[in-house]
Structures are given as C-alpha cells and as structure tokens.
Amino acid sequence: MITRRLGTADVSAVGLGAMPLSIEDRPDRARAIATVHAALDAGITLIDTADSYHWHAGELGHNEELLAEALAARPGDGVLVATKGGRGRPGDGTWTVDGRPAHIRAACEGSLRRLRVPEIGLYQLHKPDPAVPWAESVGALRDLVDAGLVRAAGVSNVTCDQIREARDILGDSLVSVQNRFSPQHRDSLPELRLCDRLGIAFLPWSPLGGIARSALDGPGSAPPRTPFHEVAEERGTTPQQVCLAWHLAQSEHVIPIPGATRRESVRASAQATSLPLTQEELRRLDTFGS
C-alpha cells in the first residue's frame, strides 16, 4: 500500500468510507466488523465516518461505535479515523444541517466518547449551514484544535471561497477538504485544484459515481457502460479499480474513500494503488462526463 500525506500523518492512498456499514440496507454487525478488519489487513489506514451515519432515529453515532468496536479488537494498527459533525438524520431518510458552534462542540465531544479516544485525529465540518456565518462554524473547529480535542481539521461540501476563508482561520490545522467528486460528478474540480496548490488533502466522497452504484443512489439505478469498463477489460481488472486509479492520478493530494460492505470489495479497492494508468488511458477516461 502506498501512502499519501494528510496533515502531519502518512495514510494509505485509498481509504475506507464507512457510511454504508450503518445506513439503509447495512450489513449485520459481524459482517460490518469483518469488512473493517479486511480493510486493515489490506493496508488501509484512513477510515472516514460521521456522527450522522446511521439509519434509524435514536442511532446517533452508530457508525462511530461500530468502528470503535472493530478497532478495539485490532489495537496498534495506526489507523487515522476521520469523523464529521454538523449534520443530522431524523430517521426518515432526510438530512439536516447545524453549524452552530455550540452544536459542533457538543458533537465533537460525543464523537470522542463513541470512538473511545482522547483526541480525534481529523475532525471535519460536514456541511456549511446557511443559517450560521461560515467564519463562526470554522471558528468552532479552531476552538476544538486549541482545546486539544482535535489534532487536525477539515471541511466538507465547500466552495473555493469557503476553503480560502477556512484556511485563513485555521492555518495549517486545515488539512483536508471532502467534496463529492467522481467521473460523473466533476463540479468540484476547482476545489481539488485549489487543494493541490495549498497542499491540502482532497478526499472525494462517492468516488465511484457513474461507475458503480453509490450508497446514496436510489434503487434500480445502474451505471452506464463507460471507458472505465473498457480499460478494465483490457487490463483484466474492474471498473472500480480503474476509477480509483484515475482518482489517484489526478493529484498527489487526492485520497479517495470508497465505501464497502464486503471484505472482497475493500480488498479490491486497496489493490487500485498498484494499478498505474498510462497517459493514453487517462485521456480516454477523461472523455467520460466531459
């Protein structure tokens, strides 16, 4: 497993997005924990979660508690758990947003308890709250860093201007941006390029969009046949692995975090780091979605 820089840490170049282990149609707990352990065995050292990753009402922190249980059985693996606060799930399939500083502080303290750690390696603001000034929400992240509750901070679902403002407030403590980015959804390419210039890690969520069904896609949705499928057939691999290799080729600061609910899937994702793509292949892949 090759590594990439995330703040002051070196983490696996492909992480694990743990959300599918806790939301709708999630696997049973034993299979979920086995999936996490398979990620560790494959060399994955970055796991992404959030307090809002749950299915039913009253399950706040389901995913964080699951990860804490899985990691407790495998101490010493050097895993960086990145969690997020600022969103909620009432249990009816919808999402809410709350960027008030008091809420962010309380959310972080809850995550600390559920993850069973004295300090969160990476704490990210899940989404800007239009009802709260951005500077106030980001200032709450700075306060968490200053209080020693959070080692580094990140922001998610943001614009270039919001990244710049967050950088002004957090300085070097801002180490990541997590936006939607995939072959099918490239609206965040300007944010990716800004992160590249600033030396900030860019963590694409739902990185397989257009190649495979996402945990957020509706039932019956299916990806089209794409150049990713063609290159996969030529290379004797899967479109998902080609897609992750394409992400890695975008920038040395890109660290995709594909989700998984099976051990086989997470092992395949990890193997994408050993699939260098040629310039001709990258040109073909870039034609999709353009």
PDB file of N, CA and C in Angstrom, residues 40 44-45 71 74-79:
ATOM      1  N   LEU A  40      -8.103  -3.172   7.201  1.00  0.00           N
ATOM      2  CA  LEU A  40      -6.821  -3.094   7.919  1.00  0.00           C
ATOM      3  C   LEU A  40      -5.825  -4.099   7.354  1.00  0.00           C
ATOM      4  N   ILE A  44      -5.128  -0.459   4.601  1.00  0.00           N
ATOM      5  CA  ILE A  44      -5.848   0.813   4.675  1.00  0.00           C
ATOM      6  C   ILE A  44      -5.714   1.389   6.083  1.00  0.00           C
ATOM      7  N   THR A  45      -5.295   2.654   6.156  1.00  0.00           N
ATOM      8  CA  THR A  45      -5.069   3.291   7.456  1.00  0.00           C
ATOM      9  C   THR A  45      -5.847   4.591   7.622  1.00  0.00           C
ATOM     10  N   LEU A  71     -12.040  -1.544  15.868  1.00  0.00           N
ATOM     11  CA  LEU A  71     -10.638  -1.186  16.084  1.00  0.00           C
ATOM     12  C   LEU A  71     -10.130  -1.650  17.442  1.00  0.00           C
ATOM     13  N   ARG A  74      -8.354  -4.744  17.213  1.00  0.00           N
ATOM     14  CA  ARG A  74      -7.117  -4.715  16.428  1.00  0.00           C
ATOM     15  C   ARG A  74      -6.256  -3.530  16.856  1.00  0.00           C
ATOM     16  N   PRO A  75      -5.817  -3.496  18.107  1.00  0.00           N
ATOM     17  CA  PRO A  75      -5.012  -2.357  18.563  1.00  0.00           C
ATOM     18  C   PRO A  75      -3.657  -2.308  17.869  1.00  0.00           C
ATOM     19  N   GLY A  76      -3.136  -1.085  17.715  1.00  0.00           N
ATOM     20  CA  GLY A  76      -1.797  -0.928  17.172  1.00  0.00           C
ATOM     21  C   GLY A  76      -1.711  -0.887  15.677  1.00  0.00           C
ATOM     22  N   ASP A  77      -2.850  -0.761  14.970  1.00  0.00           N
ATOM     23  CA  ASP A  77      -2.816  -0.731  13.512  1.00  0.00           C
ATOM     24  C   ASP A  77      -2.499   0.655  12.955  1.00  0.00           C
ATOM     25  N   GLY A  78      -2.413   1.685  13.801  1.00  0.00           N
ATOM     26  CA  GLY A  78      -2.043   3.019  13.341  1.00  0.00           C
ATOM     27  C   GLY A  78      -3.056   3.637  12.409  1.00  0.00           C
ATOM     28  N   VAL A  79      -4.334   3.446  12.681  1.00  0.00           N
ATOM     29  CA  VAL A  79      -5.388   3.941  11.801  1.00  0.00           C
ATOM     30  C   VAL A  79      -5.769   5.368  12.183  1.00  0.00           C
TER      31      VAL A  79
END
